Amino acid sequence: MKYPIRNISLKNRGLVMVGVVILAFVLGYAFRNVTSGVQAKQDNRPLSETTAEETPGVRTVYVCSMSCLPPANEPGNCPVCGMKLIPMLLGDKEEQDKAKLVLGEEAIRRAEVRIQPVERKFVSAEVRMFGQIEYDPAHMSYVSAFMPGVIDRVYVKRAGQTVRWHDRLFDLYSSDLYFTQQELVSVMKTIPSFLAFQAKTPYTARKALTQSRSTGEGAKADSPEYKEAMDKLAAIRHKLHILGLPKADIDELMKLGEPTGIAGVYATKAGVVIEQNAYEGAFVNTGTPIFTIGDPRYVWARLDAYESDFPWLHREQKVEFETDAYPGVTFTGKIVFIDPTFDPNKRTFKIGALYPDEERKLRPNMLVRAKAYAELTADGKVRTDFTGDDEAPLVIPASAPLITGERAIVYVAVPGENITFEGREVVLGCKAKDYYLVREGLEEGELVVVNGNFKLDSAMQILAKPSMMNSHRADAESDPRP
């Protein structure tokens, strides 16, 4: 009989414990609603509702968050989109038109608003360019035929070979050269100093002079015929030199004593053969380019720059470029050439950045990625070593302005018990990396919103105040009604 009584007491005890747990849960939930209900309600309110309570006014109106209709005097739902109308307080017409928003600390925290002062400092605009490596044209040499003829022998047979100054490249046979040489030899025979050629002996001035005195042949040294022959000889030597024969080759011809019609063509500069168009037996005309020689110590980056970057580039400006052949290595050159014309199809222009490649790492046609930095002045011009002490420009972070069409809106923070945010239309200059230059609308030291400005602008739109997408002045100018 004792066991049933014990079971009944255990059941009652379990029911009591369950009831205590339920009661504790109900009391805790009720206590939470009492202590934190107001705070929870405040945190969940839209930014526009918080603004409406904090802004002093004389009457309450109700606006649609989608701006479907003008502010209404009665609460309810929007007849267009069906969304609940939001209450707001309005003052007079002048106060309503002002693009101002007053927020407390809690509203600023929820909107994640961050401000930064307007300052004057020099900023750099980054210009990105792409191109390839080429030999510097100022250090290139072209070897061409100095008269019509046939290539008799080639000494440098392939492009890519390294040549030194005055290395013999090829021999050229020319009938014009043959006749000129023959004329030179004929004049030499009339001069006593060169009578040794008639005896087919090597040229020796002293021996020839002795021969002429002993035989009495030829013109005397003090006779008019001798002077005329010497003048003619000098004229022919000069003609051969103009044709391209070096002085050493002319002297060798006079020692030989008979015309050959062959002249050697030499390298005019040390470097690497870029183009080789010499083939034995090929006929060439005067001025035909046969060899192109480049100096590998002087290369330049031939870059394409966009039309919008034209104001930021100038001569002697430093350029940094990289190539995939040397990862992590930065080469620094300077601009020596800016193409005065634009490509009509790509809307780009050419830049030449010279680089003294003493280690000879770079090769023609290597692709490069280049950057140039232009430090800007207050008037938006490029600062150089020749401009002197220029005034630093007024700049704001690139995230501060809200740009739409031709307008740019910046929200300026006015400190106080409750910070006032004023939407202000400004005139911007060019963009330099993370900054915009300011031409009009702001003063140095003013605080501008750099984060959360879109949320502030949304609240201004909901409150039917001037904003990024809605300017009262622009609406008034475009309204055709009187």
CSV table of C-alpha atoms in Angstrom, one decimal:
chain,number,residue,atom,x,y,z
A,1,MET,CA,0.0,0.0,0.0
A,2,LYS,CA,3.0,2.3,0.5
A,3,TYR,CA,4.2,2.2,-3.1
A,4,PRO,CA,1.1,3.9,-4.7
A,5,ILE,CA,1.4,6.8,-2.3
A,6,ARG,CA,5.1,7.3,-3.1
A,7,ASN,CA,4.3,7.3,-6.9
A,8,ILE,CA,1.7,10.0,-6.4
A,9,SER,CA,4.0,12.3,-4.6
A,10,LEU,CA,6.7,11.9,-7.2
A,11,LYS,CA,4.2,12.9,-9.9
A,12,ASN,CA,3.2,16.1,-8.0
A,13,ARG,CA,6.8,17.1,-7.5
A,14,GLY,CA,7.5,16.8,-11.3
A,15,LEU,CA,4.5,19.0,-12.1
A,16,VAL,CA,5.6,21.6,-9.6
A,17,MET,CA,9.1,21.8,-11.2
A,18,VAL,CA,7.7,22.2,-14.7
A,19,GLY,CA,5.4,25.0,-13.5
A,20,VAL,CA,8.3,26.8,-11.9
A,21,VAL,CA,10.3,26.7,-15.1
A,22,ILE,CA,7.4,28.0,-17.1
A,23,LEU,CA,6.8,30.8,-14.6
A,24,ALA,CA,10.5,31.8,-14.6
A,25,PHE,CA,10.5,32.0,-18.4
A,26,VAL,CA,7.4,34.1,-18.5
A,27,LEU,CA,8.7,36.5,-15.9
A,28,GLY,CA,12.1,36.8,-17.6
A,29,TYR,CA,10.4,37.6,-21.0
A,30,ALA,CA,8.2,40.2,-19.3
A,31,PHE,CA,11.2,41.8,-17.6
A,32,ARG,CA,13.1,41.9,-20.9
A,33,ASN,CA,10.2,43.8,-22.6
A,34,VAL,CA,10.0,46.3,-19.7
A,35,THR,CA,13.7,47.1,-19.5
A,36,SER,CA,14.8,46.9,-23.2
A,37,GLY,CA,11.7,47.3,-25.2
A,38,VAL,CA,12.2,51.0,-25.7
A,39,GLN,CA,15.8,50.5,-26.8
A,40,ALA,CA,14.9,47.7,-29.2
A,41,LYS,CA,12.2,49.9,-30.7
A,42,GLN,CA,14.7,52.7,-31.1
A,43,ASP,CA,17.4,50.5,-32.8
A,44,ASN,CA,14.9,49.2,-35.3
A,45,ARG,CA,13.6,52.5,-36.5
A,46,PRO,CA,14.6,53.8,-39.9
A,47,LEU,CA,17.1,56.7,-40.1
A,48,SER,CA,14.3,58.9,-41.5
A,49,GLU,CA,12.0,58.3,-38.5
A,50,THR,CA,14.8,59.2,-36.1
A,51,THR,CA,15.5,62.3,-38.1
A,52,ALA,CA,11.9,63.3,-38.0
A,53,GLU,CA,11.7,63.2,-34.2
A,54,GLU,CA,15.0,65.1,-33.8
A,55,THR,CA,14.3,67.9,-36.3
A,56,PRO,CA,12.3,70.7,-34.8
A,57,GLY,CA,9.1,71.6,-36.7
A,58,VAL,CA,5.6,72.9,-36.4
A,59,ARG,CA,3.5,70.1,-38.0
A,60,THR,CA,3.7,66.4,-38.9
A,61,VAL,CA,3.4,65.1,-42.4
A,62,TYR,CA,3.7,61.6,-43.8
A,63,VAL,CA,5.9,60.7,-46.7
A,64,CYS,CA,6.4,57.7,-48.9
A,65,SER,CA,9.8,56.1,-48.8
A,66,MET,CA,9.7,55.5,-52.6
A,67,SER,CA,8.7,59.2,-53.2
A,68,CYS,CA,5.6,58.1,-55.1
A,69,LEU,CA,3.5,61.1,-54.0
A,70,PRO,CA,4.0,64.5,-52.2
A,71,PRO,CA,3.9,64.5,-48.4
A,72,ALA,CA,0.4,63.7,-47.0
A,73,ASN,CA,-1.3,65.2,-43.9
A,74,GLU,CA,-2.8,61.9,-42.7
A,75,PRO,CA,-1.1,58.5,-41.8
A,76,GLY,CA,-1.7,55.4,-43.8
A,77,ASN,CA,-0.3,53.5,-46.7
A,78,CYS,CA,0.9,54.8,-50.1
A,79,PRO,CA,-1.8,54.4,-52.7
A,80,VAL,CA,0.8,53.7,-55.4
A,81,CYS,CA,3.3,51.2,-53.9
A,82,GLY,CA,1.3,50.2,-50.8
A,83,MET,CA,4.2,51.0,-48.3
A,84,LYS,CA,3.5,52.5,-45.0
A,85,LEU,CA,3.9,56.3,-44.9
A,86,ILE,CA,6.6,57.6,-42.6
A,87,PRO,CA,5.9,60.5,-40.2
A,88,MET,CA,8.2,63.6,-40.3
A,89,LEU,CA,8.1,67.1,-38.8
A,90,LEU,CA,8.3,70.1,-41.1
A,91,GLY,CA,9.0,73.7,-40.4
A,92,ASP,CA,8.5,76.6,-42.7
A,93,LYS,CA,9.2,76.5,-46.5
A,94,GLU,CA,12.7,77.9,-46.2
A,95,GLU,CA,13.7,75.3,-43.6
A,96,GLN,CA,12.2,72.5,-45.6
A,97,ASP,CA,14.2,73.4,-48.7
A,98,LYS,CA,17.5,73.2,-46.8
A,99,ALA,CA,19.5,70.1,-47.5
A,100,LYS,CA,20.2,69.5,-43.8
A,101,LEU,CA,19.9,66.4,-41.6
A,102,VAL,CA,20.3,66.4,-37.8
A,103,LEU,CA,21.4,63.1,-36.3
A,104,GLY,CA,22.2,62.0,-32.7
A,105,GLU,CA,25.1,59.8,-31.7
A,106,GLU,CA,23.0,56.6,-31.9
A,107,ALA,CA,21.7,57.4,-35.4
A,108,ILE,CA,25.3,58.2,-36.6
A,109,ARG,CA,26.5,54.9,-35.1
A,110,ARG,CA,23.8,52.9,-36.9
A,111,ALA,CA,24.5,54.7,-40.2
A,112,GLU,CA,28.2,54.0,-39.8
A,113,VAL,CA,29.0,57.6,-40.7
A,114,ARG,CA,32.7,58.5,-40.9
A,115,ILE,CA,34.0,62.0,-41.5
A,116,GLN,CA,37.4,63.4,-42.6
A,117,PRO,CA,38.6,67.0,-42.9
A,118,VAL,CA,39.2,68.8,-46.2
A,119,GLU,CA,42.9,69.4,-46.6
A,120,ARG,CA,45.5,70.9,-48.9
A,121,LYS,CA,48.2,68.6,-50.0
A,122,PHE,CA,50.0,67.5,-53.1
A,123,VAL,CA,48.6,64.3,-54.6
A,124,SER,CA,49.8,62.2,-57.5
A,125,ALA,CA,47.7,61.0,-60.4
A,126,GLU,CA,48.7,57.5,-61.6
A,127,VAL,CA,48.9,57.0,-65.3
A,128,ARG,CA,48.9,53.3,-66.5
A,129,MET,CA,50.4,52.5,-69.9
A,130,PHE,CA,51.2,49.4,-71.9
A,131,GLY,CA,53.7,48.9,-74.7
A,132,GLN,CA,56.9,47.2,-75.7
A,133,ILE,CA,60.7,47.6,-75.7
A,134,GLU,CA,62.4,49.0,-78.8
A,135,TYR,CA,65.9,50.2,-79.6
A,136,ASP,CA,66.3,53.9,-79.2
A,137,PRO,CA,66.2,55.5,-82.7
A,138,ALA,CA,68.7,58.2,-81.6
A,139,HIS,CA,71.3,55.4,-81.2
A,140,MET,CA,70.6,53.5,-84.3
A,141,SER,CA,72.7,53.4,-87.5
A,142,TYR,CA,71.6,52.7,-91.1
A,143,VAL,CA,74.2,51.4,-93.7
A,144,SER,CA,73.1,51.9,-97.3
A,145,ALA,CA,74.7,51.7,-100.7
A,146,PHE,CA,76.5,55.0,-101.7
A,147,MET,CA,76.2,54.2,-105.4
A,148,PRO,CA,74.5,51.8,-107.8
A,149,GLY,CA,76.2,48.4,-107.9
A,150,VAL,CA,76.3,44.8,-107.2
A,151,ILE,CA,77.2,43.3,-103.8
A,152,ASP,CA,80.4,41.4,-104.3
A,153,ARG,CA,81.1,39.8,-100.9
A,154,VAL,CA,79.3,39.8,-97.5
A,155,TYR,CA,81.2,39.6,-94.3
A,156,VAL,CA,78.3,39.9,-91.7
A,157,LYS,CA,75.8,37.3,-92.9
A,158,ARG,CA,73.1,37.3,-90.2
A,159,ALA,CA,71.0,39.7,-88.1
A,160,GLY,CA,71.8,39.5,-84.4
A,161,GLN,CA,75.6,39.6,-84.8
A,162,THR,CA,77.6,42.1,-82.8
A,163,VAL,CA,79.8,44.5,-84.7
A,164,ARG,CA,82.3,47.1,-83.8
A,165,TRP,CA,82.9,50.5,-85.3
A,166,HIS,CA,84.5,50.3,-88.7
A,167,ASP,CA,84.0,46.6,-89.1
A,168,ARG,CA,83.8,45.6,-92.8
A,169,LEU,CA,80.2,44.6,-93.6
A,170,PHE,CA,80.3,43.9,-97.4
A,171,ASP,CA,82.0,44.8,-100.7
A,172,LEU,CA,80.3,46.7,-103.5
A,173,TYR,CA,81.2,46.6,-107.1
A,174,SER,CA,80.2,49.6,-109.2
A,175,SER,CA,81.0,50.6,-112.8
A,176,ASP,CA,80.8,54.2,-111.9
A,177,LEU,CA,83.4,53.6,-109.2
A,178,TYR,CA,85.6,51.8,-111.7
A,179,PHE,CA,85.7,54.7,-114.1
A,180,THR,CA,86.4,57.2,-111.4
A,181,GLN,CA,89.3,55.0,-110.1
A,182,GLN,CA,90.6,54.7,-113.7
A,183,GLU,CA,90.5,58.5,-114.0
A,184,LEU,CA,92.5,58.8,-110.8
A,185,VAL,CA,95.2,56.4,-112.1
A,186,SER,CA,95.5,58.3,-115.4
A,187,VAL,CA,96.1,61.5,-113.5
A,188,MET,CA,98.7,59.9,-111.4
A,189,LYS,CA,100.7,58.9,-114.5
A,190,THR,CA,101.2,62.6,-115.4
A,191,ILE,CA,102.8,63.5,-112.1
A,192,PRO,CA,106.6,62.8,-111.6
A,193,SER,CA,106.0,61.5,-108.1
A,194,PHE,CA,103.8,58.7,-109.4
A,195,LEU,CA,105.9,57.7,-112.5
A,196,ALA,CA,106.8,54.5,-110.8
A,197,PHE,CA,103.4,53.2,-111.9
A,198,GLN,CA,104.5,53.4,-115.5
A,199,ALA,CA,107.3,50.9,-114.6
A,200,LYS,CA,104.8,48.8,-112.6
A,201,THR,CA,106.8,49.3,-109.4
A,202,PRO,CA,105.2,49.9,-106.0
A,203,TYR,CA,104.4,53.5,-105.2
A,204,THR,CA,107.3,55.3,-103.5
A,205,ALA,CA,107.5,59.0,-103.7
A,206,ARG,CA,111.2,59.3,-103.3
A,207,LYS,CA,111.9,56.6,-105.9
A,208,ALA,CA,109.4,58.1,-108.3
A,209,LEU,CA,111.0,61.5,-107.9
A,210,THR,CA,114.5,60.1,-108.6
A,211,GLN,CA,113.2,58.3,-111.7
A,212,SER,CA,111.6,61.5,-113.0
A,213,ARG,CA,114.8,63.4,-112.6
A,214,SER,CA,116.9,60.8,-114.3
A,215,THR,CA,114.6,60.3,-117.3
A,216,GLY,CA,113.3,63.8,-117.6
A,217,GLU,CA,109.8,62.5,-118.2
A,218,GLY,CA,106.6,64.1,-116.8
A,219,ALA,CA,105.8,67.6,-115.8
A,220,LYS,CA,108.3,69.5,-113.7
A,221,ALA,CA,107.4,70.2,-110.0
A,222,ASP,CA,107.3,73.9,-110.5
A,223,SER,CA,105.5,73.9,-113.9
A,224,PRO,CA,101.8,74.8,-114.4
A,225,GLU,CA,101.1,71.3,-115.7
A,226,TYR,CA,102.3,69.8,-112.5
A,227,LYS,CA,100.1,72.1,-110.4
A,228,GLU,CA,97.1,71.4,-112.6
A,229,ALA,CA,97.6,67.7,-112.3
A,230,MET,CA,97.9,67.9,-108.5
A,231,ASP,CA,94.7,69.9,-108.3
A,232,LYS,CA,92.9,67.4,-110.5
A,233,LEU,CA,94.3,64.5,-108.4
A,234,ALA,CA,93.0,66.2,-105.2
A,235,ALA,CA,89.6,66.7,-106.8
A,236,ILE,CA,89.3,63.0,-107.8
A,237,ARG,CA,90.3,61.9,-104.3
A,238,HIS,CA,87.6,64.2,-102.8
A,239,LYS,CA,85.1,62.8,-105.2
A,240,LEU,CA,85.9,59.2,-104.2
A,241,HIS,CA,85.6,60.2,-100.5
A,242,ILE,CA,82.2,61.7,-101.2
A,243,LEU,CA,81.1,58.5,-102.8
A,244,GLY,CA,81.9,56.7,-99.6
A,245,LEU,CA,85.5,55.4,-99.9
A,246,PRO,CA,87.5,55.9,-96.7
A,247,LYS,CA,90.9,57.6,-97.0
A,248,ALA,CA,92.7,54.4,-96.3
A,249,ASP,CA,91.0,52.7,-99.2
A,250,ILE,CA,91.9,55.6,-101.5
A,251,ASP,CA,95.5,55.4,-100.5
A,252,GLU,CA,95.5,51.6,-101.0
A,253,LEU,CA,94.1,52.2,-104.5
A,254,MET,CA,96.9,54.6,-105.3
A,255,LYS,CA,99.5,52.1,-104.1
A,256,LEU,CA,97.9,49.3,-106.2
A,257,GLY,CA,98.0,51.5,-109.3
A,258,GLU,CA,95.0,50.0,-111.1
A,259,PRO,CA,91.3,50.3,-110.8
A,260,THR,CA,89.2,47.5,-109.3
A,261,GLY,CA,85.7,49.0,-109.1
A,262,ILE,CA,85.3,47.5,-105.6
A,263,ALA,CA,84.8,49.4,-102.4
A,264,GLY,CA,84.3,48.2,-98.9
A,265,VAL,CA,81.3,49.3,-96.8
A,266,TYR,CA,81.9,49.6,-93.0
A,267,ALA,CA,79.9,49.8,-89.8
A,268,THR,CA,79.4,53.4,-88.7
A,269,LYS,CA,78.6,52.5,-85.1
A,270,ALA,CA,79.1,49.6,-82.7
A,271,GLY,CA,76.1,47.5,-81.8
A,272,VAL,CA,73.9,44.7,-82.8
A,273,VAL,CA,72.7,44.1,-86.4
A,274,ILE,CA,68.9,44.4,-86.4
A,275,GLU,CA,68.3,44.0,-90.1
A,276,GLN,CA,70.6,42.4,-92.7
A,277,ASN,CA,69.6,42.7,-96.4
A,278,ALA,CA,72.9,42.0,-98.0
A,279,TYR,CA,73.1,39.1,-100.5
A,280,GLU,CA,76.0,38.4,-102.8
A,281,GLY,CA,75.2,39.2,-106.4
A,282,ALA,CA,72.2,41.4,-105.5
A,283,PHE,CA,71.9,44.7,-107.3
A,284,VAL,CA,71.3,47.8,-105.1
A,285,ASN,CA,70.6,51.4,-106.0
A,286,THR,CA,72.0,54.5,-104.3
A,287,GLY,CA,70.5,54.9,-100.8
A,288,THR,CA,69.1,51.3,-100.5
A,289,PRO,CA,69.2,50.4,-96.8
A,290,ILE,CA,71.2,47.2,-96.4
A,291,PHE,CA,72.1,47.1,-92.7
A,292,THR,CA,70.4,48.4,-89.5
A,293,ILE,CA,72.5,48.6,-86.4
A,294,GLY,CA,71.2,49.3,-82.9
A,295,ASP,CA,73.0,50.1,-79.7
A,296,PRO,CA,71.7,47.6,-77.0
A,297,ARG,CA,72.8,49.9,-74.2
A,298,TYR,CA,70.1,52.4,-75.1
A,299,VAL,CA,66.5,51.1,-75.3
A,300,TRP,CA,63.2,52.8,-74.7
A,301,ALA,CA,59.7,51.6,-73.8
A,302,ARG,CA,57.3,52.5,-76.6
A,303,LEU,CA,54.1,53.0,-74.7
A,304,ASP,CA,50.4,53.7,-75.6
A,305,ALA,CA,48.7,56.4,-73.4
A,306,TYR,CA,45.1,57.3,-73.5
A,307,GLU,CA,43.8,60.7,-74.6
A,308,SER,CA,42.5,61.5,-71.1
A,309,ASP,CA,46.1,61.1,-69.7
A,310,PHE,CA,47.6,63.6,-72.0
A,311,PRO,CA,47.7,66.5,-69.5
A,312,TRP,CA,49.5,64.4,-66.9
A,313,LEU,CA,52.6,63.5,-69.0
A,314,HIS,CA,55.6,65.7,-69.8
A,315,ARG,CA,59.2,65.3,-70.9
A,316,GLU,CA,61.8,64.3,-68.3
A,317,GLN,CA,59.0,62.6,-66.3
A,318,LYS,CA,60.0,59.3,-64.6
A,319,VAL,CA,58.3,56.1,-65.7
A,320,GLU,CA,58.4,52.8,-63.9
A,321,PHE,CA,57.8,49.6,-66.0
A,322,GLU,CA,57.9,45.9,-65.5
A,323,THR,CA,58.2,42.9,-67.8
A,324,ASP,CA,57.3,39.2,-67.4
A,325,ALA,CA,60.9,38.3,-68.2
A,326,TYR,CA,62.1,39.7,-64.9
A,327,PRO,CA,59.3,39.2,-62.3
A,328,GLY,CA,59.6,41.6,-59.4
A,329,VAL,CA,62.2,43.9,-61.1
A,330,THR,CA,61.2,47.5,-61.7
A,331,PHE,CA,63.0,49.5,-64.4
A,332,THR,CA,63.0,53.3,-64.2
A,333,GLY,CA,63.3,55.4,-67.3
A,334,LYS,CA,62.3,59.0,-68.3
A,335,ILE,CA,60.1,60.3,-71.0
A,336,VAL,CA,62.1,61.7,-73.9
A,337,PHE,CA,59.4,61.7,-76.6
A,338,ILE,CA,55.6,62.5,-76.7
A,339,ASP,CA,53.9,61.9,-80.0
A,340,PRO,CA,52.1,65.2,-81.0
A,341,THR,CA,49.4,63.3,-82.9
A,342,PHE,CA,46.7,60.9,-81.7
A,343,ASP,CA,45.8,57.5,-83.2
A,344,PRO,CA,42.3,58.2,-84.8
A,345,ASN,CA,41.2,54.6,-84.2
A,346,LYS,CA,42.4,53.8,-80.7
A,347,ARG,CA,42.4,57.4,-79.4
A,348,THR,CA,45.8,56.9,-77.9
A,349,PHE,CA,49.2,58.6,-78.4
A,350,LYS,CA,52.8,57.2,-78.2
A,351,ILE,CA,55.2,57.8,-75.4
A,352,GLY,CA,58.9,57.0,-75.5
A,353,ALA,CA,60.6,56.3,-72.1
A,354,LEU,CA,64.4,56.0,-72.4
A,355,TYR,CA,66.2,53.5,-70.3
A,356,PRO,CA,70.0,53.1,-70.2
A,357,ASP,CA,70.3,49.3,-70.2
A,358,GLU,CA,74.0,48.9,-69.2
A,359,GLU,CA,73.4,45.3,-68.2
A,360,ARG,CA,71.6,44.6,-71.5
A,361,LYS,CA,68.7,42.8,-69.9
A,362,LEU,CA,65.9,44.1,-72.1
A,363,ARG,CA,65.3,42.9,-75.7
A,364,PRO,CA,63.2,44.5,-78.5
A,365,ASN,CA,59.5,43.6,-78.6
A,366,MET,CA,59.3,42.6,-74.9
A,367,LEU,CA,55.9,43.6,-73.5
A,368,VAL,CA,55.9,46.0,-70.6
A,369,ARG,CA,53.5,47.5,-68.1
A,370,ALA,CA,54.3,51.0,-67.1
A,371,LYS,CA,53.2,53.6,-64.5
A,372,ALA,CA,53.9,57.3,-64.4
A,373,TYR,CA,53.0,59.6,-61.5
A,374,ALA,CA,52.1,63.2,-62.0
A,375,GLU,CA,52.0,65.5,-58.9
A,376,LEU,CA,49.3,68.0,-59.3
A,377,THR,CA,49.0,71.7,-58.3
A,378,ALA,CA,46.0,73.7,-57.1
A,379,ASP,CA,45.1,74.6,-60.7
A,380,GLY,CA,45.2,70.9,-61.8
A,381,LYS,CA,48.5,71.2,-63.7
A,382,VAL,CA,51.4,68.9,-63.4
A,383,ARG,CA,54.0,70.0,-60.9
A,384,THR,CA,57.6,69.9,-62.3
A,385,ASP,CA,61.0,71.1,-61.2
A,386,PHE,CA,60.6,74.2,-63.4
A,387,THR,CA,57.2,75.3,-61.9
A,388,GLY,CA,58.7,76.5,-58.6
A,389,ASP,CA,56.7,76.7,-55.3
A,390,ASP,CA,53.1,75.9,-56.3
A,391,GLU,CA,50.2,76.0,-53.9
A,392,ALA,CA,48.9,72.5,-52.8
A,393,PRO,CA,45.5,71.7,-54.1
A,394,LEU,CA,42.3,71.3,-52.0
A,395,VAL,CA,41.5,67.6,-51.9
A,396,ILE,CA,38.8,65.3,-50.5
A,397,PRO,CA,38.8,61.4,-50.5
A,398,ALA,CA,37.3,59.8,-53.6
A,399,SER,CA,34.5,58.2,-51.5
A,400,ALA,CA,33.2,61.6,-50.3
A,401,PRO,CA,31.4,63.0,-53.4
A,402,LEU,CA,28.2,61.4,-54.7
A,403,ILE,CA,28.4,62.0,-58.5
A,404,THR,CA,25.5,61.8,-60.8
A,405,GLY,CA,25.6,63.3,-64.3
A,406,GLU,CA,27.0,66.8,-64.0
A,407,ARG,CA,26.4,67.2,-60.3
A,408,ALA,CA,28.5,66.2,-57.3
A,409,ILE,CA,27.1,66.2,-53.8
A,410,VAL,CA,29.2,66.2,-50.6
A,411,TYR,CA,27.7,66.0,-47.1
A,412,VAL,CA,29.5,68.4,-44.7
A,413,ALA,CA,29.3,67.7,-41.0
A,414,VAL,CA,28.7,70.7,-38.7
A,415,PRO,CA,29.6,69.7,-35.1
A,416,GLY,CA,27.2,70.4,-32.2
A,417,GLU,CA,25.1,68.7,-29.6
A,418,ASN,CA,23.5,66.9,-32.5
A,419,ILE,CA,25.7,66.8,-35.6
A,420,THR,CA,24.1,68.5,-38.6
A,421,PHE,CA,24.9,67.1,-42.1
A,422,GLU,CA,24.5,69.5,-44.9
A,423,GLY,CA,24.3,68.4,-48.5
A,424,ARG,CA,26.4,70.7,-50.6
A,425,GLU,CA,26.9,70.8,-54.4
A,426,VAL,CA,30.6,71.1,-55.3
A,427,VAL,CA,32.7,71.5,-58.4
A,428,LEU,CA,35.4,68.8,-58.7
A,429,GLY,CA,38.6,68.8,-60.6
A,430,CYS,CA,40.4,65.7,-61.8
A,431,LYS,CA,40.7,62.5,-59.8
A,432,ALA,CA,44.2,61.6,-58.5
A,433,LYS,CA,44.2,58.0,-57.3
A,434,ASP,CA,42.2,58.1,-54.0
A,435,TYR,CA,41.4,61.8,-54.1
A,436,TYR,CA,39.4,64.4,-56.0
A,437,LEU,CA,40.6,68.0,-56.5
A,438,VAL,CA,38.0,70.5,-55.3
A,439,ARG,CA,37.6,73.7,-57.3
A,440,GLU,CA,34.5,75.2,-55.6
A,441,GLY,CA,32.2,74.5,-52.7
A,442,LEU,CA,34.4,73.6,-49.8
A,443,GLU,CA,37.0,75.2,-47.6
A,444,GLU,CA,40.0,73.8,-45.9
A,445,GLY,CA,39.3,72.3,-42.5
A,446,GLU,CA,35.6,71.5,-43.2
A,447,LEU,CA,34.5,67.9,-42.3
A,448,VAL,CA,33.1,65.8,-45.1
A,449,VAL,CA,31.4,62.4,-44.9
A,450,VAL,CA,33.5,59.7,-46.4
A,451,ASN,CA,31.5,56.7,-45.3
A,452,GLY,CA,27.7,56.4,-44.9
A,453,ASN,CA,26.9,59.3,-47.3
A,454,PHE,CA,24.6,57.1,-49.3
A,455,LYS,CA,22.5,56.4,-46.2
A,456,LEU,CA,22.3,60.1,-45.4
A,457,ASP,CA,21.3,60.8,-49.0
A,458,SER,CA,18.6,58.1,-48.8
A,459,ALA,CA,17.2,59.7,-45.7
A,460,MET,CA,17.2,63.1,-47.4
A,461,GLN,CA,15.2,61.6,-50.3
A,462,ILE,CA,12.7,60.1,-48.0
A,463,LEU,CA,12.3,63.4,-46.2
A,464,ALA,CA,11.6,65.1,-49.6
A,465,LYS,CA,14.7,67.3,-49.2
A,466,PRO,CA,17.3,68.1,-51.8
A,467,SER,CA,19.5,65.1,-52.4
A,468,MET,CA,21.8,63.5,-55.0
A,469,MET,CA,19.0,62.5,-57.3
A,470,ASN,CA,16.6,65.4,-56.5
A,471,SER,CA,17.7,69.0,-56.5
A,472,HIS,CA,15.0,71.6,-55.8
A,473,ARG,CA,16.8,74.2,-57.9
A,474,ALA,CA,17.1,71.8,-60.8
A,475,ASP,CA,13.5,70.9,-60.6
A,476,ALA,CA,12.5,74.6,-60.5
A,477,GLU,CA,14.5,75.3,-63.6
A,478,SER,CA,13.1,72.4,-65.5
A,479,ASP,CA,9.5,72.9,-64.5
A,480,PRO,CA,7.6,74.5,-67.5
A,481,ARG,CA,4.8,75.7,-65.3
A,482,PRO,CA,4.8,79.4,-64.2
